[in-house]
């Protein structure tokens, strides 16, 4: 089946409950806030605004069932009451962001995750940890299954993010085994869509911003490296299904339709009717050459699969970046 881009949230009507979204003003976190509010939950968003943007949640200000708190979870959590659900999406996620603040990235993934798990274990909240395909490193297994242990350079420039997430996964299971915490882990592959920061340095935003300005699209390496792109509403649907389950994971969430970086660049140029050219540059250090999720477990355990057509998702993202880019902080 092929669907156009749009809302596809897992709606589960229930009594009013409180959900905490750590990293709630970020790209993914803000979409999660929308989805949780849409199904009748009270939402507390927490973000230190190191990479999150208030513009992502400005439409929620004034909503009586939504609250925003600016706080750095690596230092400690503010008073969040007794939430029934905690979603930990607090971390820089794009390479330029975490490479510019490696210590903060590691503190957030370690101490921040521990603080969140402490609250979850004390309040018996369901805890969902946002992990990443980066824990597989430059994979020697293709596609990547959840049983693959990865090929990560522990001292490379990207290790601040990779190892922070690997530690967070281990810590999450430690709290489950020792404290009986109700935890689940999702490993998120490349995601795109509206609210992706036009300036954050991810491949989709880089290509779109260059294309709509008729500037060269920079490809690092020969362009044969692959990515698998999942539209944000599909991903949010999978996250909510994980939140509503008792599954511990880890579970891969991503789109198994793989394409090369060169193919993506040409796709963006065609969709935007751009005059841009493609500019090849030196490959980046530790850049994964293949990235493709095996989602068999997500299909069986969560009845989840991505449904948004790539061209439709890219067009939606192009439209958003064309109309909203000027509102973003530089």
Short mmCIF file of C-alpha atoms in Angstrom, two decimals:
data_model
loop_
_atom_site.label_atom_id
_atom_site.label_comp_id
_atom_site.label_asym_id
_atom_site.label_seq_id
_atom_site.Cartn_x
_atom_site.Cartn_y
_atom_site.Cartn_z
CA UNK A 1 0.00 0.00 0.00
CA UNK A 2 1.15 3.55 -0.64
CA UNK A 3 -0.13 6.50 1.32
CA UNK A 4 0.44 10.21 0.94
CA UNK A 5 2.00 12.13 3.76
CA UNK A 6 -0.30 12.90 6.64
CA UNK A 7 -1.31 12.06 10.18
CA UNK A 8 -1.26 8.38 11.04
CA UNK A 9 -1.27 8.35 14.81
CA UNK A 10 -2.14 5.26 16.82
CA UNK A 11 -5.29 6.41 18.60
CA UNK A 12 -6.01 4.66 21.87
CA UNK A 13 -8.87 6.29 23.74
CA UNK A 14 -8.55 5.87 27.48
CA UNK A 15 -8.90 7.70 30.75
CA UNK A 16 -7.01 10.95 31.01
CA UNK A 17 -3.36 10.31 31.77
CA UNK A 18 -0.19 12.36 31.86
CA UNK A 19 2.67 11.80 29.44
CA UNK A 20 6.08 13.41 29.76
CA UNK A 21 8.05 14.03 26.57
CA UNK A 22 11.73 14.70 27.29
CA UNK A 23 13.09 16.63 24.34
CA UNK A 24 9.55 17.82 23.71
CA UNK A 25 10.38 20.85 21.56
CA UNK A 26 12.59 18.91 19.19
CA UNK A 27 11.71 17.58 15.75
CA UNK A 28 10.37 14.20 16.93
CA UNK A 29 9.39 15.30 20.43
CA UNK A 30 7.06 18.04 19.22
CA UNK A 31 5.25 15.65 16.89
CA UNK A 32 4.85 13.24 19.81
CA UNK A 33 3.31 16.04 21.89
CA UNK A 34 0.77 16.68 19.12
CA UNK A 35 -0.12 13.01 18.84
CA UNK A 36 -0.49 12.47 22.59
CA UNK A 37 -2.69 15.55 22.95
CA UNK A 38 -4.80 14.39 20.01
CA UNK A 39 -5.70 11.23 21.88
CA UNK A 40 -6.70 13.04 25.03
CA UNK A 41 -3.61 12.88 27.21
CA UNK A 42 -2.13 15.64 29.31
CA UNK A 43 1.39 16.38 28.12
CA UNK A 44 4.43 17.88 29.84
CA UNK A 45 7.24 18.73 27.44
CA UNK A 46 10.74 19.18 28.89
CA UNK A 47 13.60 20.57 26.82
CA UNK A 48 16.81 22.51 27.45
CA UNK A 49 16.49 24.16 24.01
CA UNK A 50 20.07 23.25 23.10
CA UNK A 51 18.74 21.87 19.81
CA UNK A 52 14.96 21.99 20.31
CA UNK A 53 12.99 24.99 19.09
CA UNK A 54 10.09 26.80 20.76
CA UNK A 55 8.71 27.35 17.26
CA UNK A 56 7.91 23.63 17.16
CA UNK A 57 5.45 23.89 20.05
CA UNK A 58 4.25 27.50 19.83
CA UNK A 59 0.88 26.28 18.52
CA UNK A 60 0.39 24.37 21.80
CA UNK A 61 0.96 27.30 24.13
CA UNK A 62 -2.36 28.12 25.77
CA UNK A 63 -3.60 24.53 25.58
CA UNK A 64 -4.73 23.72 29.13
CA UNK A 65 -3.59 20.11 28.78
CA UNK A 66 -0.06 21.04 27.67
CA UNK A 67 2.82 22.37 29.73
CA UNK A 68 6.37 23.24 28.72
CA UNK A 69 9.31 23.29 31.15
CA UNK A 70 12.79 24.38 30.13
CA UNK A 71 15.28 22.15 31.93
CA UNK A 72 18.49 20.19 31.36
CA UNK A 73 17.70 16.58 32.31
CA UNK A 74 21.40 15.75 32.66
CA UNK A 75 21.39 18.00 35.75
CA UNK A 76 18.10 16.65 37.09
CA UNK A 77 14.39 16.53 36.40
CA UNK A 78 11.96 19.27 37.42
CA UNK A 79 8.86 18.34 39.41
CA UNK A 80 6.83 16.27 36.93
CA UNK A 81 4.31 14.76 39.33
CA UNK A 82 3.37 11.13 38.73
CA UNK A 83 3.16 10.60 34.97
CA UNK A 84 1.95 7.32 33.53
CA UNK A 85 4.17 7.57 30.45
CA UNK A 86 7.70 8.94 29.97
CA UNK A 87 9.17 9.24 26.48
CA UNK A 88 12.90 9.98 26.48
CA UNK A 89 13.73 11.87 23.29
CA UNK A 90 16.19 14.29 24.87
CA UNK A 91 19.41 14.33 22.88
CA UNK A 92 21.06 16.18 20.03
CA UNK A 93 20.36 13.98 17.01
CA UNK A 94 22.06 15.45 13.94
CA UNK A 95 25.82 14.95 13.47
CA UNK A 96 26.69 18.68 13.45
CA UNK A 97 24.71 19.13 16.69
CA UNK A 98 26.25 16.30 18.70
CA UNK A 99 29.72 16.88 17.25
CA UNK A 100 29.55 20.47 18.52
CA UNK A 101 28.57 19.39 22.05
CA UNK A 102 29.95 15.89 22.66
CA UNK A 103 30.10 16.14 26.47
CA UNK A 104 26.55 17.45 26.74
CA UNK A 105 25.40 14.68 24.39
CA UNK A 106 26.99 12.02 26.58
CA UNK A 107 25.71 13.57 29.82
CA UNK A 108 22.18 13.69 28.41
CA UNK A 109 22.32 10.08 27.23
CA UNK A 110 23.75 8.82 30.52
CA UNK A 111 22.80 11.01 33.49
CA UNK A 112 19.67 12.33 31.79
CA UNK A 113 18.45 8.82 31.03
CA UNK A 114 19.21 7.72 34.60
CA UNK A 115 17.17 10.60 36.04
CA UNK A 116 14.26 9.70 33.76
CA UNK A 117 14.45 6.02 34.69
CA UNK A 118 14.51 6.90 38.38
CA UNK A 119 11.23 8.75 37.96
CA UNK A 120 9.72 5.96 35.89
CA UNK A 121 10.63 3.32 38.46
CA UNK A 122 9.25 5.40 41.35
CA UNK A 123 5.94 6.21 39.63
CA UNK A 124 5.51 2.87 37.79
CA UNK A 125 5.34 4.80 34.53
CA UNK A 126 5.80 3.17 31.16
CA UNK A 127 9.21 4.34 29.89
CA UNK A 128 10.13 4.44 26.20
CA UNK A 129 13.75 5.10 25.30
CA UNK A 130 14.52 6.63 21.91
CA UNK A 131 17.61 4.83 20.71
CA UNK A 132 19.03 5.01 17.23
CA UNK A 133 20.28 3.08 14.23
CA UNK A 134 23.64 4.69 15.06
CA UNK A 135 24.18 2.00 17.70
CA UNK A 136 24.89 -0.33 14.75
CA UNK A 137 27.75 1.95 13.67
CA UNK A 138 29.05 1.21 10.17
CA UNK A 139 27.22 -2.12 9.99
CA UNK A 140 28.71 -5.36 8.76
CA UNK A 141 25.22 -6.92 8.76
CA UNK A 142 22.71 -5.79 6.14
CA UNK A 143 19.86 -5.13 6.70
CA UNK A 144 20.28 -4.56 10.43
CA UNK A 145 18.34 -6.76 12.84
CA UNK A 146 17.87 -6.09 16.54
CA UNK A 147 20.15 -9.03 17.39
CA UNK A 148 23.12 -7.41 15.63
CA UNK A 149 25.62 -5.98 18.15
CA UNK A 150 26.99 -3.33 15.83
CA UNK A 151 30.33 -2.08 14.52
CA UNK A 152 30.97 1.15 16.42
CA UNK A 153 34.26 3.01 16.78
CA UNK A 154 34.21 3.74 20.54
CA UNK A 155 36.69 6.62 20.27
CA UNK A 156 35.68 8.06 16.89
CA UNK A 157 34.22 11.54 16.46
CA UNK A 158 30.67 10.14 16.31
CA UNK A 159 31.11 7.97 19.40
CA UNK A 160 29.69 10.64 21.73
CA UNK A 161 26.26 9.93 20.25
CA UNK A 162 26.66 6.23 19.43
CA UNK A 163 28.02 5.27 22.84
CA UNK A 164 25.60 7.53 24.74
CA UNK A 165 22.72 5.65 23.15
CA UNK A 166 24.33 2.26 23.68
CA UNK A 167 24.84 3.13 27.35
CA UNK A 168 21.24 4.37 27.60
CA UNK A 169 20.00 1.03 26.24
CA UNK A 170 22.08 -0.89 28.77
CA UNK A 171 20.90 1.38 31.59
CA UNK A 172 17.28 0.94 30.54
CA UNK A 173 17.57 -2.84 30.76
CA UNK A 174 19.42 -2.55 34.09
CA UNK A 175 16.46 -0.66 35.58
CA UNK A 176 14.08 -3.23 34.17
CA UNK A 177 16.02 -6.18 35.59
CA UNK A 178 16.92 -4.70 38.99
CA UNK A 179 14.00 -2.36 39.67
CA UNK A 180 11.25 -3.98 37.61
CA UNK A 181 10.78 -0.81 35.54
CA UNK A 182 8.29 -1.01 32.67
CA UNK A 183 10.61 -0.09 29.81
CA UNK A 184 10.77 -0.29 26.04
CA UNK A 185 13.46 0.69 23.53
CA UNK A 186 12.93 1.81 19.94
CA UNK A 187 15.86 2.09 17.56
CA UNK A 188 15.02 4.91 15.19
CA UNK A 189 16.37 5.08 11.65
CA UNK A 190 16.59 8.20 9.49
CA UNK A 191 13.41 10.27 9.85
CA UNK A 192 12.27 13.35 7.99
CA UNK A 193 9.26 15.64 7.67
CA UNK A 194 7.95 19.05 8.75
CA UNK A 195 9.83 20.69 11.67
CA UNK A 196 13.11 19.14 10.64
CA UNK A 197 15.46 22.03 11.35
CA UNK A 198 16.48 23.48 7.96
CA UNK A 199 19.92 24.27 9.38
CA UNK A 200 20.69 21.14 11.38
CA UNK A 201 22.95 19.44 8.85
CA UNK A 202 21.01 16.23 8.22
CA UNK A 203 21.04 14.93 4.68
CA UNK A 204 17.37 15.62 3.88
CA UNK A 205 17.40 19.17 5.21
CA UNK A 206 20.79 19.86 3.59
CA UNK A 207 19.59 18.69 0.18
CA UNK A 208 16.22 20.46 0.32
CA UNK A 209 17.64 23.79 1.47
CA UNK A 210 20.32 23.68 -1.21
CA UNK A 211 17.84 22.69 -3.91
CA UNK A 212 15.24 25.38 -3.16
CA UNK A 213 18.03 27.96 -3.28
CA UNK A 214 19.54 26.51 -6.50
CA UNK A 215 22.81 25.82 -4.68
CA UNK A 216 25.01 22.72 -5.16
CA UNK A 217 24.02 19.60 -3.24
CA UNK A 218 27.12 18.38 -1.41
CA UNK A 219 27.66 14.63 -1.32
CA UNK A 220 30.43 13.36 0.95
CA UNK A 221 32.00 10.38 -0.76
CA UNK A 222 30.84 8.89 -4.05
CA UNK A 223 27.14 8.86 -3.14
CA UNK A 224 26.84 5.08 -3.07
CA UNK A 225 26.25 5.02 0.69
CA UNK A 226 22.62 4.26 1.50
CA UNK A 227 19.92 5.50 3.84
CA UNK A 228 16.33 4.45 4.52
CA UNK A 229 14.00 7.39 5.14
CA UNK A 230 10.89 7.20 7.33
CA UNK A 231 8.27 9.96 7.34
CA UNK A 232 7.68 11.45 10.77
CA UNK A 233 3.98 10.57 11.14
CA UNK A 234 4.77 6.91 10.41
CA UNK A 235 7.50 6.94 13.03
CA UNK A 236 5.28 8.59 15.66
CA UNK A 237 2.66 5.92 15.02
CA UNK A 238 5.24 3.22 15.76
CA UNK A 239 6.43 4.98 18.92
CA UNK A 240 2.89 5.20 20.27
CA UNK A 241 2.31 1.54 19.52
CA UNK A 242 5.45 0.77 21.50
CA UNK A 243 4.25 2.99 24.34
CA UNK A 244 0.92 1.16 24.45
CA UNK A 245 2.58 -2.26 24.50
CA UNK A 246 4.49 -4.14 27.17
CA UNK A 247 7.29 -4.97 24.76
CA UNK A 248 10.81 -4.34 26.04
CA UNK A 249 12.46 -4.22 22.65
CA UNK A 250 14.73 -3.11 21.28
CA UNK A 251 12.61 -2.75 18.16
CA UNK A 252 13.76 -1.15 14.92
CA UNK A 253 11.51 1.61 13.60
CA UNK A 254 12.34 2.82 10.11
CA UNK A 255 11.53 2.46 6.45
CA UNK A 256 13.13 -0.59 4.80
CA UNK A 257 13.04 1.06 1.36
CA UNK A 258 16.73 1.80 0.82
CA UNK A 259 18.19 4.35 -1.59
CA UNK A 260 21.63 5.78 -2.21
CA UNK A 261 22.56 9.32 -1.23
CA UNK A 262 23.06 10.08 -4.92
CA UNK A 263 19.54 8.85 -5.71
CA UNK A 264 18.14 10.98 -2.90
CA UNK A 265 19.95 14.06 -4.17
CA UNK A 266 18.56 13.61 -7.67
CA UNK A 267 15.08 12.95 -6.25
CA UNK A 268 15.15 16.24 -4.33
CA UNK A 269 16.40 18.17 -7.37
CA UNK A 270 13.61 16.71 -9.50
CA UNK A 271 10.87 17.37 -6.93
CA UNK A 272 11.92 20.97 -6.42
CA UNK A 273 12.55 21.63 -10.14
CA UNK A 274 15.89 22.99 -8.99
CA UNK A 275 18.80 24.20 -11.09
CA UNK A 276 21.19 22.76 -8.50
CA UNK A 277 24.15 20.61 -9.42
CA UNK A 278 25.74 17.82 -7.39
CA UNK A 279 29.09 18.48 -5.75
CA UNK A 280 31.18 15.52 -4.55
CA UNK A 281 33.43 16.07 -1.53
CA UNK A 282 35.68 13.95 0.70
CA UNK A 283 33.94 11.26 2.72
CA UNK A 284 33.16 11.97 6.38
CA UNK A 285 34.86 10.10 9.22
CA UNK A 286 32.98 6.98 10.42
CA UNK A 287 30.04 7.73 8.09
CA UNK A 288 27.99 4.50 7.81
CA UNK A 289 28.02 3.10 4.27
CA UNK A 290 24.75 1.19 4.59
CA UNK A 291 21.71 1.88 6.71
CA UNK A 292 18.62 -0.29 6.31
CA UNK A 293 16.34 -1.62 9.07
CA UNK A 294 14.93 -5.10 9.30
CA UNK A 295 11.44 -4.33 10.65
CA UNK A 296 10.08 -7.88 10.90
CA UNK A 297 9.84 -7.53 14.67
CA UNK A 298 7.95 -4.23 14.46
CA UNK A 299 5.48 -5.83 12.06
CA UNK A 300 4.80 -8.82 14.30
CA UNK A 301 5.08 -7.23 17.76
CA UNK A 302 3.48 -3.84 17.04
CA UNK A 303 1.57 -4.44 13.80
CA UNK A 304 3.53 -1.48 12.44
CA UNK A 305 4.96 -0.62 9.07
CA UNK A 306 5.72 2.70 7.35
CA UNK A 307 3.14 3.70 4.77
CA UNK A 308 4.05 7.14 3.45
CA UNK A 309 5.30 7.40 -0.12
CA UNK A 310 8.79 8.93 -0.28
CA UNK A 311 7.92 11.54 -2.91
CA UNK A 312 4.83 12.62 -0.97
CA UNK A 313 6.83 12.87 2.24
CA UNK A 314 9.59 14.85 0.56
CA UNK A 315 7.06 17.20 -1.04
CA UNK A 316 5.49 17.81 2.37
CA UNK A 317 8.92 18.53 3.84
CA UNK A 318 9.86 20.83 0.95
CA UNK A 319 6.63 22.76 1.41
CA UNK A 320 7.28 23.21 5.12
CA UNK A 321 10.88 24.31 4.65
CA UNK A 322 9.88 26.70 1.88
CA UNK A 323 7.19 28.38 3.98
CA UNK A 324 8.58 28.08 7.52
CA UNK A 325 12.37 28.26 7.24
CA UNK A 326 12.46 31.99 7.92
CA UNK A 327 10.83 31.45 11.32
CA UNK A 328 13.65 29.25 12.57
CA UNK A 329 16.50 30.48 14.70
CA UNK A 330 19.78 30.67 12.87
#
